[in-house]
Amino acid sequence: DAMVIQNPRYQVTQFGKPVTLSCSQTLNHNVMYWYQQKSSQAPKLLFHYYDKDFNNEADTPDNFQSRRPNTSFCFLDIRSPGLGDAAMYLCATSKGGALLDEQYFGPGTRLTVT
Amino acid sequence: GESVGLHLPTLSVQEGDNSIINCAYSNSASDYFIWYKQESGKGPQFIIDIRSNMDKRQGQRVTVLLNKTVKHLSLQIAATQPGDSAVYFCAEDDAGNMLTFGGGTRLMVKP
């Protein structure tokens, strides 16, 4: 059973045209993350939500925004995609809390910018 | 910090042999470590984790070793199978629920 679901799996957008990627989870986890992963590189954290608290990484461009309307859903908005934003976007969740634990990843959305 | 590179180091092993994938981590304050397996076109998949109060942990066909003195982590895969072919990332939790990923190693299993 899918626990972290990402839609769509493949997204093509035009240069400068806003695009939204979505993530949902059935785990009822407190924390949701968005990562960007380029070819042959490690995932790079963009931001995360701990419940409703939004935490942005210092080097995440302003072009990237996120929304978490409820526990289950989290969205990644790219306001004006550039060619350099073509990548795999990974959503992940974790329970949060004092005891550190693993992050559960979705299958990713591969974004192509034309 | 982030590892940047165009070419992943590659480990090529024969089917049935044991594989050892190594990782150097950066933060001596990190107290939780995970190995992830990522197949082409898929998200990272949890393999095994270890906390800093341990130096070894075993799973099914996998063992993780942690050497805090030299900040080194290794993943051992016994009797490597073609289905083990993937990119393997180590990750450290150094700020409470935040993972920093290592650069990744591509494992290729030859039949």
Short mmCIF file of C-alpha atoms in Angstrom, two decimals:
data_model
loop_
_atom_site.label_atom_id
_atom_site.label_comp_id
_atom_site.label_asym_id
_atom_site.label_seq_id
_atom_site.Cartn_x
_atom_site.Cartn_y
_atom_site.Cartn_z
CA ASP A 1 0.00 0.00 0.00
CA ALA A 2 1.36 3.37 -1.00
CA MET A 3 2.20 5.48 2.03
CA VAL A 4 3.67 8.58 0.39
CA ILE A 5 2.02 9.39 -2.91
CA GLN A 6 3.24 11.92 -5.41
CA ASN A 7 1.32 13.22 -8.38
CA PRO A 8 1.98 13.45 -11.16
CA ARG A 9 4.93 11.10 -11.62
CA TYR A 10 6.07 13.04 -14.67
CA GLN A 11 5.41 16.72 -15.27
CA VAL A 12 6.35 18.80 -18.28
CA THR A 13 6.09 22.57 -18.03
CA GLN A 14 7.22 25.48 -20.11
CA PHE A 15 9.90 27.92 -19.11
CA GLY A 16 8.34 30.49 -16.79
CA LYS A 17 4.98 28.72 -16.49
CA PRO A 18 3.98 28.06 -12.86
CA VAL A 19 3.70 24.44 -11.87
CA THR A 20 2.47 22.65 -8.74
CA LEU A 21 3.55 19.24 -7.57
CA SER A 22 1.55 17.39 -4.97
CA CYS A 23 2.28 14.94 -2.20
CA SER A 24 -0.04 13.06 0.11
CA GLN A 25 0.61 10.65 2.94
CA THR A 26 -1.40 8.00 4.73
CA LEU A 27 1.01 7.71 7.65
CA ASN A 28 -0.35 10.62 9.69
CA HIS A 29 3.20 11.85 10.12
CA ASN A 30 3.89 15.25 11.58
CA VAL A 31 6.74 16.21 9.29
CA MET A 32 6.72 16.53 5.51
CA TYR A 33 9.72 17.39 3.38
CA TRP A 34 10.45 18.43 -0.18
CA TYR A 35 13.74 17.53 -1.80
CA GLN A 36 15.21 18.32 -5.20
CA GLN A 37 17.40 15.67 -6.77
CA LYS A 38 19.37 16.22 -9.95
CA SER A 39 20.94 13.49 -11.99
CA SER A 40 23.68 11.55 -10.18
CA GLN A 41 23.39 13.77 -7.11
CA ALA A 42 22.08 13.30 -3.60
CA PRO A 43 18.67 14.69 -2.65
CA LYS A 44 18.85 18.31 -1.55
CA LEU A 45 16.39 19.53 1.06
CA LEU A 46 14.31 22.51 -0.06
CA PHE A 47 12.05 22.94 2.97
CA HIS A 48 9.95 21.05 5.46
CA TYR A 49 6.81 21.41 7.54
CA TYR A 50 6.67 20.33 11.16
CA ASP A 51 2.90 20.25 11.53
CA LYS A 52 1.96 23.70 10.26
CA ASP A 53 5.32 25.27 10.93
CA PHE A 54 7.17 25.99 7.71
CA ASN A 55 10.97 25.78 7.65
CA ASN A 56 12.88 26.99 4.63
CA GLU A 57 16.46 25.99 3.89
CA ALA A 58 18.70 29.04 3.62
CA ASP A 59 19.70 28.40 0.01
CA THR A 60 16.27 27.48 -1.35
CA PRO A 61 15.40 29.99 -4.09
CA ASP A 62 12.37 32.23 -3.61
CA ASN A 63 11.00 30.70 -6.79
CA PHE A 64 10.06 27.65 -4.72
CA GLN A 65 7.11 27.81 -2.35
CA SER A 66 5.19 25.24 -0.39
CA ARG A 67 1.76 24.79 1.14
CA ARG A 68 0.48 22.29 3.64
CA PRO A 69 -3.29 22.72 3.96
CA ASN A 70 -3.69 19.71 6.25
CA THR A 71 -1.73 16.83 7.75
CA SER A 72 -2.07 14.63 4.69
CA PHE A 73 -1.19 16.97 1.84
CA CYS A 74 1.75 19.11 0.91
CA PHE A 75 2.33 21.03 -2.31
CA LEU A 76 5.43 22.37 -4.03
CA ASP A 77 4.84 25.45 -6.16
CA ILE A 78 7.46 26.60 -8.63
CA ARG A 79 6.46 30.10 -9.61
CA SER A 80 8.62 30.59 -12.68
CA PRO A 81 10.44 27.40 -13.63
CA GLY A 82 13.79 27.76 -15.30
CA LEU A 83 15.72 25.16 -17.24
CA GLY A 84 17.87 24.60 -14.17
CA ASP A 85 14.83 23.50 -12.17
CA ALA A 86 14.45 20.33 -14.20
CA ALA A 87 14.97 17.56 -11.67
CA MET A 88 13.32 14.83 -9.66
CA TYR A 89 11.29 16.24 -6.77
CA LEU A 90 10.94 13.97 -3.80
CA CYS A 91 8.46 14.24 -0.97
CA ALA A 92 9.18 12.53 2.32
CA THR A 93 7.58 12.23 5.74
CA SER A 94 8.68 11.38 9.25
CA LYS A 95 6.92 11.01 12.56
CA GLY A 96 8.77 13.85 14.20
CA GLY A 97 9.16 13.98 17.93
CA ALA A 98 12.10 13.51 20.23
CA LEU A 99 13.16 10.12 18.90
CA LEU A 100 14.85 10.44 15.54
CA ASP A 101 13.51 8.09 12.92
CA GLU A 102 13.61 7.39 9.23
CA GLN A 103 12.09 9.45 6.51
CA TYR A 104 9.67 7.72 4.16
CA PHE A 105 10.02 8.82 0.57
CA GLY A 106 7.51 8.97 -2.21
CA PRO A 107 8.32 7.81 -5.75
CA GLY A 108 9.12 11.32 -6.89
CA THR A 109 7.91 13.60 -9.66
CA ARG A 110 10.26 14.11 -12.56
CA LEU A 111 9.95 17.67 -13.82
CA THR A 112 10.95 18.61 -17.34
CA VAL A 113 11.15 22.28 -18.34
CA THR A 114 10.93 23.06 -22.05
CA GLY B 1 26.77 19.72 3.48
CA GLU B 2 25.63 18.77 0.04
CA SER B 3 27.77 16.57 -2.14
CA VAL B 4 27.93 17.78 -5.70
CA GLY B 5 29.22 15.76 -8.60
CA LEU B 6 28.40 14.51 -12.04
CA HIS B 7 29.80 11.02 -11.62
CA LEU B 8 28.89 8.66 -8.86
CA PRO B 9 31.57 6.31 -7.58
CA THR B 10 30.74 2.83 -8.73
CA LEU B 11 31.24 -0.52 -7.03
CA SER B 12 31.04 -3.51 -9.31
CA VAL B 13 30.65 -6.95 -7.71
CA GLN B 14 29.94 -10.45 -8.85
CA GLU B 15 26.59 -11.96 -7.97
CA GLY B 16 26.91 -13.91 -4.75
CA ASP B 17 29.86 -11.91 -3.44
CA ASN B 18 29.66 -9.60 -0.46
CA SER B 19 29.53 -5.84 -1.05
CA ILE B 20 30.87 -3.11 1.18
CA ILE B 21 29.83 0.48 0.58
CA ASN B 22 31.55 3.19 2.57
CA CYS B 23 30.52 6.64 3.65
CA ALA B 24 32.29 9.43 5.50
CA TYR B 25 29.99 11.75 7.39
CA SER B 26 30.69 15.30 8.34
CA ASN B 27 29.13 16.17 11.68
CA SER B 28 30.49 14.63 14.85
CA ALA B 29 27.25 15.67 16.60
CA SER B 30 25.12 13.50 14.32
CA ASP B 31 23.42 10.78 16.30
CA TYR B 32 21.31 8.93 13.78
CA PHE B 33 22.32 7.43 10.45
CA ILE B 34 20.39 5.77 7.66
CA TRP B 35 21.25 3.90 4.51
CA TYR B 36 18.90 4.33 1.58
CA LYS B 37 18.72 2.41 -1.67
CA GLN B 38 17.53 4.24 -4.77
CA GLU B 39 16.69 2.44 -7.97
CA SER B 40 16.50 4.31 -11.23
CA GLY B 41 13.41 6.53 -11.45
CA LYS B 42 12.28 5.76 -7.89
CA GLY B 43 12.43 7.45 -4.53
CA PRO B 44 14.97 6.40 -1.88
CA GLN B 45 14.02 3.26 0.02
CA PHE B 46 15.02 2.72 3.64
CA ILE B 47 17.43 -0.15 4.17
CA ILE B 48 18.76 0.09 7.70
CA ASP B 49 19.49 2.65 10.38
CA ILE B 50 21.77 2.95 13.36
CA ARG B 51 21.94 5.26 16.33
CA SER B 52 25.17 6.68 17.67
CA ASN B 53 25.07 4.57 20.83
CA MET B 54 25.68 1.49 18.67
CA ASP B 55 28.56 0.49 16.42
CA LYS B 56 26.90 -2.35 14.54
CA ARG B 57 23.43 -3.30 13.50
CA GLN B 58 22.26 -6.21 11.38
CA GLY B 59 19.28 -6.69 9.16
CA GLN B 60 18.37 -9.24 6.59
CA ARG B 61 21.54 -9.66 4.47
CA VAL B 62 22.67 -6.17 5.46
CA THR B 63 24.91 -4.90 8.23
CA VAL B 64 25.73 -1.31 9.08
CA LEU B 65 28.93 -0.43 10.93
CA LEU B 66 29.49 2.91 12.59
CA ASN B 67 32.91 4.20 13.59
CA LYS B 68 32.38 7.49 15.38
CA THR B 69 36.07 8.02 15.99
CA VAL B 70 36.76 8.52 12.30
CA LYS B 71 33.19 9.47 11.33
CA HIS B 72 32.78 6.52 9.02
CA LEU B 73 29.76 4.45 8.13
CA SER B 74 29.66 1.30 6.05
CA LEU B 75 26.97 -0.90 4.58
CA GLN B 76 27.70 -4.55 4.03
CA ILE B 77 25.47 -6.59 1.77
CA ALA B 78 25.87 -10.35 1.97
CA ALA B 79 25.44 -12.57 -1.08
CA THR B 80 24.78 -9.65 -3.40
CA GLN B 81 21.98 -10.21 -5.89
CA PRO B 82 21.13 -8.50 -9.20
CA GLY B 83 18.19 -6.84 -7.45
CA ASP B 84 20.67 -5.04 -5.20
CA SER B 85 21.88 -2.98 -8.15
CA ALA B 86 21.04 0.63 -7.30
CA VAL B 87 22.53 3.82 -5.92
CA TYR B 88 23.12 3.73 -2.18
CA PHE B 89 23.09 6.88 -0.06
CA CYS B 90 24.10 7.28 3.52
CA ALA B 91 22.38 10.03 5.46
CA GLU B 92 23.06 11.61 8.83
CA ASP B 93 20.62 13.38 11.09
CA ASP B 94 22.49 16.32 12.49
CA ALA B 95 19.79 18.78 13.44
CA GLY B 96 16.79 16.82 14.63
CA ASN B 97 14.70 15.25 11.88
CA MET B 98 16.89 16.80 9.17
CA LEU B 99 18.88 14.49 6.95
CA THR B 100 22.09 15.36 5.18
CA PHE B 101 22.81 12.93 2.39
CA GLY B 102 26.20 11.67 1.34
CA GLY B 103 27.16 11.66 -2.32
CA GLY B 104 25.96 8.17 -3.19
CA THR B 105 27.59 5.03 -4.55
CA ARG B 106 26.35 3.09 -7.53
CA LEU B 107 26.37 -0.68 -6.97
CA MET B 108 26.46 -2.83 -10.09
CA VAL B 109 26.00 -6.56 -9.73
CA LYS B 110 27.37 -8.73 -12.49
CA PRO B 111 25.56 -12.02 -13.10
#
